[in-house]
Amino acid sequence: ITIDAGGVRFYEGDVAGVIEDPSTVNVPQVIKLNTPIGDDFFLNFNLRSGFNSGTKEGADQVMITTTGNEGNSYSPSVLLAKLSAGGSWTSDSVFNGEDVTVTVNSIGARANIKICVGTCPVMTVSPTVSPSALPDASTGAPSSWPSTSTGASPVASTGAPISS
C-alpha cells in the first residue's frame, strides 16, 4: 500500500507481521508513506514470532523508518519510531505541506493502525431508529417502564422485581 498527499490519504486496518508469507497475506506487510521530496517513510509490524522470535529491538511494535531513492535501491535508512498499542507518530509537513499521523490502535498477531495525511476523517455513527430509555445507574435496567394494568411490580431482565 502507498499513502501520499495526491492519492490514497487514509488507511485504517491491519498490518501483517514480517514473518507472514507474502504470497498468502491479504493485508499489507509494508506501507510506504510517499513524499514528493524523495525521502520516503516505510512502516512495518515487527512481530516477535517464528524466524523473528529472537528480535530485541522493536519487538511486537510498529516500526517507522525513512530512506531515499523511493525505496527502490540502496540508501541508508534511519529508524524514526517504534510504536506500541496506543502510540502515535506525526511526520514533519513534507507531504505537500501536510503531515502524516500514524496511530497504533492495537497489537496482537497483527497490528491495527490508522494513517492519515492531514486531518483524519471523522467517523460518525448513524442514530438509532427510535430513542431508547436511559438505564438506571444502580440496576442497569431502563429507567421508565410501561404501565401495567395489574399493578404488579415491573421485573428486570434478571427476573428479580425492581424495588421502588
CSV table of N, CA and C in Angstrom, one decimal:
chain,number,residue,atom,x,y,z
A,1,ILE,N,0.9,-1.2,0.0
A,1,ILE,CA,0.0,0.0,0.0
A,1,ILE,C,0.9,1.2,0.0
A,2,THR,N,0.5,2.2,-0.7
A,2,THR,CA,1.2,3.5,-0.7
A,2,THR,C,0.3,4.6,-0.3
A,3,ILE,N,0.7,5.4,0.6
A,3,ILE,CA,-0.1,6.6,1.1
A,3,ILE,C,0.7,7.8,0.6
A,4,ASP,N,0.0,8.8,0.0
A,4,ASP,CA,0.6,10.0,-0.3
A,4,ASP,C,-0.4,11.1,-0.4
A,5,ALA,N,0.1,12.4,-0.5
A,5,ALA,CA,-0.8,13.5,-0.4
A,5,ALA,C,-1.7,13.6,-1.7
A,6,GLY,N,-1.3,13.1,-2.8
A,6,GLY,CA,-2.0,13.2,-4.0
A,6,GLY,C,-2.9,12.0,-4.4
A,7,GLY,N,-2.9,11.0,-3.6
A,7,GLY,CA,-3.6,9.8,-3.9
A,7,GLY,C,-4.3,9.3,-2.6
A,8,VAL,N,-4.0,8.1,-2.2
A,8,VAL,CA,-4.6,7.5,-1.0
A,8,VAL,C,-4.1,8.3,0.2
A,9,ARG,N,-5.1,8.9,0.9
A,9,ARG,CA,-4.7,9.7,2.0
A,9,ARG,C,-5.0,9.1,3.4
A,10,PHE,N,-5.7,8.0,3.4
A,10,PHE,CA,-6.2,7.4,4.7
A,10,PHE,C,-6.1,5.9,4.6
A,11,TYR,N,-5.7,5.2,5.6
A,11,TYR,CA,-5.8,3.8,5.7
A,11,TYR,C,-6.0,3.4,7.2
A,12,GLU,N,-7.0,2.6,7.4
A,12,GLU,CA,-7.2,2.1,8.8
A,12,GLU,C,-7.5,0.6,8.6
A,13,GLY,N,-6.6,-0.2,9.3
A,13,GLY,CA,-6.8,-1.6,9.2
A,13,GLY,C,-5.5,-2.3,9.7
A,14,ASP,N,-5.4,-3.6,9.4
A,14,ASP,CA,-4.3,-4.4,9.9
A,14,ASP,C,-3.0,-4.3,9.0
A,15,VAL,N,-1.9,-4.5,9.7
A,15,VAL,CA,-0.6,-4.7,9.0
A,15,VAL,C,-0.1,-6.1,9.5
A,16,ALA,N,0.3,-6.9,8.5
A,16,ALA,CA,0.8,-8.2,8.9
A,16,ALA,C,2.2,-8.2,9.4
A,17,GLY,N,2.6,-9.1,10.2
A,17,GLY,CA,3.9,-9.2,10.7
A,17,GLY,C,4.9,-9.6,9.6
A,18,VAL,N,6.2,-9.3,9.9
A,18,VAL,CA,7.2,-9.5,8.9
A,18,VAL,C,7.4,-11.0,8.7
A,19,ILE,N,6.9,-11.9,9.6
A,19,ILE,CA,7.1,-13.3,9.4
A,19,ILE,C,6.1,-14.0,8.5
A,20,GLU,N,5.0,-13.3,8.2
A,20,GLU,CA,3.9,-13.9,7.4
A,20,GLU,C,4.4,-14.1,5.9
A,21,ASP,N,3.9,-15.2,5.3
A,21,ASP,CA,4.2,-15.5,3.9
A,21,ASP,C,3.6,-14.4,3.0
A,22,PRO,N,4.3,-13.6,2.3
A,22,PRO,CA,3.7,-12.6,1.5
A,22,PRO,C,2.8,-13.1,0.4
A,23,SER,N,2.9,-14.3,0.0
A,23,SER,CA,2.0,-14.8,-1.1
A,23,SER,C,0.6,-15.2,-0.5
A,24,THR,N,0.5,-15.3,0.8
A,24,THR,CA,-0.8,-15.7,1.4
A,24,THR,C,-1.4,-14.6,2.2
A,25,VAL,N,-0.7,-13.5,2.4
A,25,VAL,CA,-1.2,-12.4,3.2
A,25,VAL,C,-2.2,-11.5,2.4
A,26,ASN,N,-3.3,-11.2,3.0
A,26,ASN,CA,-4.3,-10.4,2.3
A,26,ASN,C,-4.4,-9.0,2.9
A,27,VAL,N,-3.4,-8.6,3.7
A,27,VAL,CA,-3.3,-7.3,4.3
A,27,VAL,C,-1.8,-6.8,4.0
A,28,PRO,N,-1.5,-5.5,4.0
A,28,PRO,CA,-0.2,-5.1,3.8
A,28,PRO,C,0.8,-5.5,4.9
A,29,GLN,N,2.1,-5.8,4.4
A,29,GLN,CA,3.2,-6.0,5.4
A,29,GLN,C,4.0,-4.8,5.5
A,30,VAL,N,4.1,-4.0,4.4
A,30,VAL,CA,4.9,-2.8,4.4
A,30,VAL,C,4.0,-1.7,3.8
A,31,ILE,N,4.0,-0.6,4.4
A,31,ILE,CA,3.2,0.6,3.9
A,31,ILE,C,4.2,1.7,3.6
A,32,LYS,N,4.2,2.2,2.4
A,32,LYS,CA,5.1,3.3,2.0
A,32,LYS,C,4.3,4.6,2.2
A,33,LEU,N,4.9,5.5,2.9
A,33,LEU,CA,4.4,6.9,3.0
A,33,LEU,C,5.2,7.7,2.1
A,34,ASN,N,4.7,7.9,0.9
A,34,ASN,CA,5.4,8.5,-0.2
A,34,ASN,C,5.4,10.1,-0.2
A,35,THR,N,6.5,10.7,-0.1
A,35,THR,CA,6.6,12.1,-0.1
A,35,THR,C,7.1,12.6,-1.5
A,36,PRO,N,6.8,13.8,-1.8
A,36,PRO,CA,7.3,14.4,-3.1
A,36,PRO,C,8.7,14.8,-3.1
A,37,ILE,N,9.5,14.6,-1.9
A,37,ILE,CA,10.8,15.1,-1.9
A,37,ILE,C,11.9,14.0,-2.0
A,38,GLY,N,11.5,12.7,-2.2
A,38,GLY,CA,12.5,11.7,-2.4
A,38,GLY,C,12.8,10.8,-1.2
A,39,ASP,N,12.8,11.4,0.0
A,39,ASP,CA,13.0,10.6,1.2
A,39,ASP,C,11.6,10.2,1.7
A,40,ASP,N,11.4,8.9,1.6
A,40,ASP,CA,10.1,8.4,2.0
A,40,ASP,C,10.1,7.7,3.3
A,41,PHE,N,8.9,7.4,3.9
A,41,PHE,CA,8.8,6.7,5.1
A,41,PHE,C,8.2,5.3,4.8
A,42,PHE,N,8.7,4.3,5.6
A,42,PHE,CA,8.1,3.0,5.5
A,42,PHE,C,7.7,2.5,6.9
A,43,LEU,N,6.6,1.8,6.9
A,43,LEU,CA,6.0,1.3,8.1
A,43,LEU,C,5.9,-0.2,8.0
A,44,ASN,N,6.3,-1.0,9.1
A,44,ASN,CA,6.1,-2.4,9.1
A,44,ASN,C,5.8,-2.8,10.6
A,45,PHE,N,5.3,-4.0,10.7
A,45,PHE,CA,5.0,-4.6,12.0
A,45,PHE,C,6.0,-5.6,12.3
A,46,ASN,N,6.8,-5.4,13.4
A,46,ASN,CA,8.0,-6.2,13.7
A,46,ASN,C,7.5,-7.3,14.7
A,47,LEU,N,6.7,-8.2,14.3
A,47,LEU,CA,6.1,-9.3,15.1
A,47,LEU,C,7.2,-10.2,15.6
A,48,ARG,N,7.3,-10.4,16.9
A,48,ARG,CA,8.3,-11.3,17.5
A,48,ARG,C,7.7,-12.7,17.5
A,49,SER,N,8.0,-13.5,16.4
A,49,SER,CA,7.5,-14.8,16.3
A,49,SER,C,8.2,-15.5,15.2
A,50,GLY,N,8.2,-16.8,15.1
A,50,GLY,CA,8.8,-17.6,14.0
A,50,GLY,C,10.3,-17.2,13.9
A,51,PHE,N,10.8,-17.0,12.7
A,51,PHE,CA,12.2,-16.7,12.5
A,51,PHE,C,12.6,-15.4,13.1
A,52,ASN,N,11.6,-14.6,13.5
A,52,ASN,CA,11.9,-13.3,14.2
A,52,ASN,C,11.7,-13.3,15.7
A,53,SER,N,11.7,-14.5,16.2
A,53,SER,CA,11.4,-14.7,17.7
A,53,SER,C,12.5,-14.1,18.6
A,54,GLY,N,13.7,-14.0,18.1
A,54,GLY,CA,14.8,-13.6,18.9
A,54,GLY,C,15.1,-12.1,18.8
A,55,THR,N,14.2,-11.3,18.1
A,55,THR,CA,14.4,-9.9,17.9
A,55,THR,C,14.4,-9.2,19.2
A,56,LYS,N,15.3,-8.2,19.4
A,56,LYS,CA,15.4,-7.5,20.6
A,56,LYS,C,14.8,-6.1,20.5
A,57,GLU,N,15.2,-5.4,19.4
A,57,GLU,CA,14.7,-4.0,19.2
A,57,GLU,C,13.4,-4.0,18.5
A,58,GLY,N,12.4,-3.2,19.1
A,58,GLY,CA,11.1,-3.0,18.4
A,58,GLY,C,10.3,-4.3,18.3
A,59,ALA,N,10.5,-5.2,19.2
A,59,ALA,CA,9.7,-6.5,19.2
A,59,ALA,C,8.2,-6.2,19.4
A,60,ASP,N,7.3,-6.7,18.6
A,60,ASP,CA,5.9,-6.5,18.7
A,60,ASP,C,5.5,-5.0,18.6
A,61,GLN,N,6.2,-4.3,17.8
A,61,GLN,CA,5.9,-2.9,17.6
A,61,GLN,C,5.8,-2.5,16.2
A,62,VAL,N,5.2,-1.4,15.9
A,62,VAL,CA,5.1,-0.9,14.5
A,62,VAL,C,6.4,0.0,14.4
A,63,MET,N,7.2,-0.2,13.3
A,63,MET,CA,8.4,0.5,13.1
A,63,MET,C,8.2,1.4,11.9
A,64,ILE,N,8.8,2.6,12.1
A,64,ILE,CA,8.7,3.6,11.0
A,64,ILE,C,10.2,4.0,10.7
A,65,THR,N,10.5,3.9,9.5
A,65,THR,CA,11.9,4.3,9.0
A,65,THR,C,11.8,5.2,7.9
A,66,THR,N,12.9,5.9,7.6
A,66,THR,CA,12.9,6.8,6.4
A,66,THR,C,14.2,6.4,5.6
A,67,THR,N,14.1,6.5,4.3
A,67,THR,CA,15.2,6.2,3.4
A,67,THR,C,14.9,7.0,2.1
A,68,GLY,N,15.9,7.1,1.3
A,68,GLY,CA,15.9,7.8,0.0
A,68,GLY,C,15.6,6.8,-1.2
A,69,ASN,N,15.8,7.3,-2.4
A,69,ASN,CA,15.7,6.6,-3.6
A,69,ASN,C,14.4,5.9,-3.8
A,70,GLU,N,13.3,6.4,-3.2
A,70,GLU,CA,12.0,5.8,-3.4
A,70,GLU,C,11.9,4.4,-2.8
A,71,GLY,N,12.9,4.0,-2.1
A,71,GLY,CA,12.9,2.6,-1.6
A,71,GLY,C,13.2,1.6,-2.7
A,72,ASN,N,13.7,2.0,-3.9
A,72,ASN,CA,14.0,1.1,-5.0
A,72,ASN,C,15.4,0.7,-5.1
A,73,SER,N,16.3,1.3,-4.4
A,73,SER,CA,17.7,0.9,-4.5
A,73,SER,C,18.4,1.3,-3.2
A,74,TYR,N,19.6,0.9,-3.0
A,74,TYR,CA,20.3,1.1,-1.7
A,74,TYR,C,20.3,2.6,-1.3
A,75,SER,N,20.0,2.8,-0.1
A,75,SER,CA,20.0,4.1,0.5
A,75,SER,C,20.1,3.9,2.0
A,76,PRO,N,20.9,4.6,2.8
A,76,PRO,CA,20.9,4.4,4.2
A,76,PRO,C,19.5,4.7,4.8
A,77,SER,N,19.1,4.0,5.8
A,77,SER,CA,17.8,4.2,6.4
A,77,SER,C,18.0,4.6,7.9
A,78,VAL,N,17.0,5.3,8.4
A,78,VAL,CA,17.0,5.8,9.8
A,78,VAL,C,15.7,5.3,10.5
A,79,LEU,N,15.9,4.7,11.6
A,79,LEU,CA,14.7,4.3,12.4
A,79,LEU,C,14.2,5.5,13.1
A,80,LEU,N,12.9,5.9,12.9
A,80,LEU,CA,12.3,7.1,13.4
A,80,LEU,C,11.4,6.8,14.6
A,81,ALA,N,10.7,5.7,14.6
A,81,ALA,CA,9.7,5.4,15.7
A,81,ALA,C,9.5,3.9,15.9
A,82,LYS,N,9.3,3.6,17.1
A,82,LYS,CA,8.8,2.2,17.5
A,82,LYS,C,7.6,2.4,18.3
A,83,LEU,N,6.4,2.0,17.8
A,83,LEU,CA,5.1,2.3,18.4
A,83,LEU,C,4.5,1.1,18.9
A,84,SER,N,4.0,1.2,20.2
A,84,SER,CA,3.2,0.1,20.8
A,84,SER,C,1.8,0.5,20.7
A,85,ALA,N,0.9,-0.4,21.1
A,85,ALA,CA,-0.6,-0.1,21.1
A,85,ALA,C,-0.8,1.3,21.8
A,86,GLY,N,-1.6,2.1,21.2
A,86,GLY,CA,-1.9,3.4,21.8
A,86,GLY,C,-0.9,4.5,21.4
A,87,GLY,N,0.2,4.1,20.8
A,87,GLY,CA,1.2,5.1,20.4
A,87,GLY,C,0.9,5.8,19.1
A,88,SER,N,1.5,6.9,18.9
A,88,SER,CA,1.3,7.6,17.6
A,88,SER,C,2.6,8.4,17.2
A,89,TRP,N,2.7,8.7,15.9
A,89,TRP,CA,3.8,9.4,15.4
A,89,TRP,C,3.3,10.3,14.3
A,90,THR,N,3.9,11.5,14.3
A,90,THR,CA,3.5,12.5,13.3
A,90,THR,C,4.7,13.0,12.5
A,91,SER,N,4.7,13.0,11.2
A,91,SER,CA,5.8,13.4,10.4
A,91,SER,C,5.9,15.0,10.4
A,92,ASP,N,7.0,15.5,9.9
A,92,ASP,CA,7.1,16.9,9.5
A,92,ASP,C,6.1,17.1,8.4
A,93,SER,N,5.9,18.3,8.0
A,93,SER,CA,4.9,18.7,6.9
A,93,SER,C,5.6,18.5,5.6
A,94,VAL,N,6.0,17.3,5.2
A,94,VAL,CA,6.7,17.1,4.0
A,94,VAL,C,5.8,16.4,2.9
A,95,PHE,N,4.5,16.3,3.2
A,95,PHE,CA,3.5,15.8,2.2
A,95,PHE,C,2.7,16.9,1.6
A,96,ASN,N,3.4,17.7,0.7
A,96,ASN,CA,2.8,18.9,0.1
A,96,ASN,C,2.3,19.8,1.2
A,97,GLY,N,3.1,20.0,2.2
A,97,GLY,CA,2.7,21.0,3.3
A,97,GLY,C,1.9,20.4,4.4
A,98,GLU,N,1.6,19.1,4.2
A,98,GLU,CA,0.8,18.4,5.3
A,98,GLU,C,1.6,17.4,6.0
A,99,ASP,N,1.2,17.0,7.2
A,99,ASP,CA,1.9,16.0,7.9
A,99,ASP,C,1.1,14.7,7.8
A,100,VAL,N,1.7,13.6,8.2
A,100,VAL,CA,1.1,12.3,8.3
A,100,VAL,C,1.1,11.8,9.7
A,101,THR,N,0.0,11.3,10.2
A,101,THR,CA,-0.1,10.8,11.5
A,101,THR,C,-0.4,9.3,11.4
A,102,VAL,N,0.4,8.5,12.2
A,102,VAL,CA,0.2,7.1,12.3
A,102,VAL,C,-0.1,6.8,13.7
A,103,THR,N,-1.2,6.1,13.9
A,103,THR,CA,-1.7,5.7,15.3
A,103,THR,C,-1.8,4.2,15.3
A,104,VAL,N,-1.3,3.6,16.4
A,104,VAL,CA,-1.5,2.1,16.6
A,104,VAL,C,-2.7,1.9,17.5
A,105,ASN,N,-3.7,1.3,16.9
A,105,ASN,CA,-4.9,1.0,17.7
A,105,ASN,C,-4.8,-0.1,18.6
A,106,SER,N,-4.2,-1.2,18.1
A,106,SER,CA,-4.0,-2.4,18.9
A,106,SER,C,-2.9,-3.3,18.3
A,107,ILE,N,-2.4,-4.2,19.1
A,107,ILE,CA,-1.3,-5.1,18.6
A,107,ILE,C,-1.7,-6.5,19.1
A,108,GLY,N,-1.7,-7.5,18.2
A,108,GLY,CA,-1.9,-8.9,18.5
A,108,GLY,C,-1.0,-9.7,17.6
A,109,ALA,N,-1.6,-10.6,16.9
A,109,ALA,CA,-0.9,-11.4,15.8
A,109,ALA,C,-0.6,-10.4,14.6
A,110,ARG,N,-1.4,-9.4,14.6
A,110,ARG,CA,-1.2,-8.3,13.6
A,110,ARG,C,-1.4,-7.0,14.3
A,111,ALA,N,-0.9,-5.9,13.7
A,111,ALA,CA,-1.1,-4.6,14.3
A,111,ALA,C,-2.2,-3.9,13.6
A,112,ASN,N,-3.1,-3.3,14.3
A,112,ASN,CA,-4.2,-2.5,13.7
A,112,ASN,C,-3.8,-1.0,13.8
A,113,ILE,N,-3.8,-0.3,12.7
A,113,ILE,CA,-3.3,1.0,12.6
A,113,ILE,C,-4.3,2.0,11.9
A,114,LYS,N,-4.0,3.3,12.1
A,114,LYS,CA,-4.7,4.3,11.3
A,114,LYS,C,-3.6,5.3,10.8
A,115,ILE,N,-3.7,5.6,9.5
A,115,ILE,CA,-2.8,6.5,8.9
A,115,ILE,C,-3.6,7.6,8.2
A,116,CYS,N,-3.2,8.8,8.4
A,116,CYS,CA,-3.9,10.0,7.8
A,116,CYS,C,-2.9,11.0,7.3
A,117,VAL,N,-3.1,11.4,6.1
A,117,VAL,CA,-2.4,12.6,5.6
A,117,VAL,C,-3.3,13.8,5.9
A,118,GLY,N,-2.8,14.8,6.6
A,118,GLY,CA,-3.6,15.9,7.1
A,118,GLY,C,-4.5,15.5,8.2
A,119,THR,N,-5.7,16.0,8.1
A,119,THR,CA,-6.7,15.7,9.1
A,119,THR,C,-7.4,14.4,8.9
A,120,CYS,N,-7.5,13.6,9.9
A,120,CYS,CA,-8.1,12.3,9.8
A,120,CYS,C,-9.6,12.5,9.6
A,121,PRO,N,-10.3,11.7,8.8
A,121,PRO,CA,-11.7,11.8,8.6
A,121,PRO,C,-12.4,11.4,9.9
A,122,VAL,N,-13.5,12.0,10.2
A,122,VAL,CA,-14.3,11.7,11.4
A,122,VAL,C,-15.3,10.7,11.1
A,123,MET,N,-15.3,9.5,11.8
A,123,MET,CA,-16.3,8.5,11.5
A,123,MET,C,-17.5,8.8,12.4
A,124,THR,N,-18.7,8.8,11.8
A,124,THR,CA,-19.9,9.1,12.5
A,124,THR,C,-20.8,7.8,12.6
A,125,VAL,N,-21.5,7.7,13.7
A,125,VAL,CA,-22.4,6.5,13.9
A,125,VAL,C,-23.8,7.0,13.6
A,126,SER,N,-24.5,6.2,12.8
A,126,SER,CA,-25.9,6.5,12.5
A,126,SER,C,-26.7,6.4,13.7
A,127,PRO,N,-27.7,7.3,13.9
A,127,PRO,CA,-28.6,7.2,15.0
A,127,PRO,C,-29.5,6.0,15.0
A,128,THR,N,-30.0,5.6,16.1
A,128,THR,CA,-30.9,4.5,16.2
A,128,THR,C,-32.3,5.0,15.6
A,129,VAL,N,-33.1,4.0,15.3
A,129,VAL,CA,-34.4,4.3,14.7
A,129,VAL,C,-35.3,5.1,15.6
A,130,SER,N,-35.3,4.7,16.9
A,130,SER,CA,-36.1,5.4,17.9
A,130,SER,C,-35.3,5.5,19.2
A,131,PRO,N,-35.6,6.5,20.0
A,131,PRO,CA,-34.8,6.6,21.3
A,131,PRO,C,-35.1,5.4,22.2
A,132,SER,N,-34.1,5.1,23.0
A,132,SER,CA,-34.3,4.0,24.0
A,132,SER,C,-34.2,4.7,25.4
A,133,ALA,N,-34.7,4.0,26.3
A,133,ALA,CA,-34.8,4.5,27.7
A,133,ALA,C,-33.3,4.5,28.3
A,134,LEU,N,-33.0,5.5,29.1
A,134,LEU,CA,-31.7,5.5,29.8
A,134,LEU,C,-31.7,4.5,30.8
A,135,PRO,N,-30.6,3.8,31.0
A,135,PRO,CA,-30.5,2.8,32.1
A,135,PRO,C,-30.4,3.4,33.5
A,136,ASP,N,-31.0,2.8,34.5
A,136,ASP,CA,-31.0,3.2,35.9
A,136,ASP,C,-29.5,2.9,36.3
A,137,ALA,N,-28.9,3.8,36.9
A,137,ALA,CA,-27.5,3.7,37.3
A,137,ALA,C,-27.2,2.5,38.3
A,138,SER,N,-28.2,2.2,39.1
A,138,SER,CA,-28.0,1.2,40.1
A,138,SER,C,-28.3,-0.2,39.6
A,139,THR,N,-29.2,-0.3,38.6
A,139,THR,CA,-29.6,-1.7,38.2
A,139,THR,C,-29.2,-2.0,36.7
A,140,GLY,N,-29.0,-0.9,36.0
A,140,GLY,CA,-28.7,-1.1,34.5
A,140,GLY,C,-30.0,-1.3,33.7
A,141,ALA,N,-31.2,-1.4,34.4
A,141,ALA,CA,-32.4,-1.5,33.7
A,141,ALA,C,-32.9,-0.2,33.2
A,142,PRO,N,-33.8,-0.1,32.2
A,142,PRO,CA,-34.3,1.1,31.7
A,142,PRO,C,-35.0,1.9,32.9
A,143,SER,N,-34.9,3.2,32.9
A,143,SER,CA,-35.5,4.0,34.0
A,143,SER,C,-37.0,4.2,33.9
A,144,SER,N,-37.6,3.9,32.7
A,144,SER,CA,-39.0,4.0,32.6
A,144,SER,C,-39.6,2.7,32.1
A,145,TRP,N,-40.7,2.3,32.6
A,145,TRP,CA,-41.3,1.0,32.2
A,145,TRP,C,-42.7,1.3,31.8
A,146,PRO,N,-43.2,0.5,30.9
A,146,PRO,CA,-44.6,0.7,30.6
A,146,PRO,C,-45.5,0.4,31.8
A,147,SER,N,-46.6,1.1,31.9
A,147,SER,CA,-47.5,0.9,33.0
A,147,SER,C,-48.2,-0.5,32.9
A,148,THR,N,-48.4,-1.1,34.0
A,148,THR,CA,-49.1,-2.4,34.0
A,148,THR,C,-50.5,-2.2,34.5
A,149,SER,N,-51.4,-2.9,33.9
A,149,SER,CA,-52.8,-2.8,34.3
A,149,SER,C,-53.1,-3.6,35.6
A,150,THR,N,-52.2,-4.5,35.9
A,150,THR,CA,-52.4,-5.4,37.1
A,150,THR,C,-51.9,-4.7,38.4
A,151,GLY,N,-51.1,-3.7,38.2
A,151,GLY,CA,-50.5,-3.1,39.4
A,151,GLY,C,-49.3,-3.8,39.9
A,152,ALA,N,-48.9,-4.9,39.2
A,152,ALA,CA,-47.7,-5.7,39.6
A,152,ALA,C,-46.4,-4.9,39.4
A,153,SER,N,-45.4,-5.2,40.2
A,153,SER,CA,-44.1,-4.5,40.0
A,153,SER,C,-43.5,-5.0,38.7
A,154,PRO,N,-42.8,-4.0,38.0
A,154,PRO,CA,-42.1,-4.5,36.9
A,154,PRO,C,-40.9,-5.4,37.2
A,155,VAL,N,-40.5,-6.2,36.3
A,155,VAL,CA,-39.5,-7.2,36.5
A,155,VAL,C,-38.3,-6.9,35.6
A,156,ALA,N,-37.1,-6.8,36.2
A,156,ALA,CA,-35.9,-6.6,35.4
A,156,ALA,C,-35.5,-7.8,34.6
A,157,SER,N,-34.6,-7.7,33.7
A,157,SER,CA,-34.2,-8.8,32.8
A,157,SER,C,-33.6,-10.0,33.6
A,158,THR,N,-33.2,-9.7,34.8
A,158,THR,CA,-32.7,-10.9,35.7
A,158,THR,C,-33.9,-11.7,36.2
A,159,GLY,N,-35.1,-11.2,36.1
A,159,GLY,CA,-36.2,-11.9,36.7
A,159,GLY,C,-36.6,-11.4,38.1
A,160,ALA,N,-35.7,-10.6,38.7
A,160,ALA,CA,-36.0,-10.1,40.1
A,160,ALA,C,-36.8,-8.8,40.0
A,161,PRO,N,-37.8,-8.7,40.9
A,161,PRO,CA,-38.6,-7.4,41.0
A,161,PRO,C,-37.7,-6.2,41.2
A,162,ILE,N,-38.1,-5.1,40.7
A,162,ILE,CA,-37.3,-3.9,40.9
A,162,ILE,C,-37.9,-3.2,42.1
A,163,SER,N,-37.1,-2.8,43.1
A,163,SER,CA,-37.6,-2.1,44.2
A,163,SER,C,-37.8,-0.6,43.9
A,164,SER,N,-38.8,-0.1,44.5
A,164,SER,CA,-39.1,1.4,44.3
A,164,SER,C,-38.4,2.2,45.3
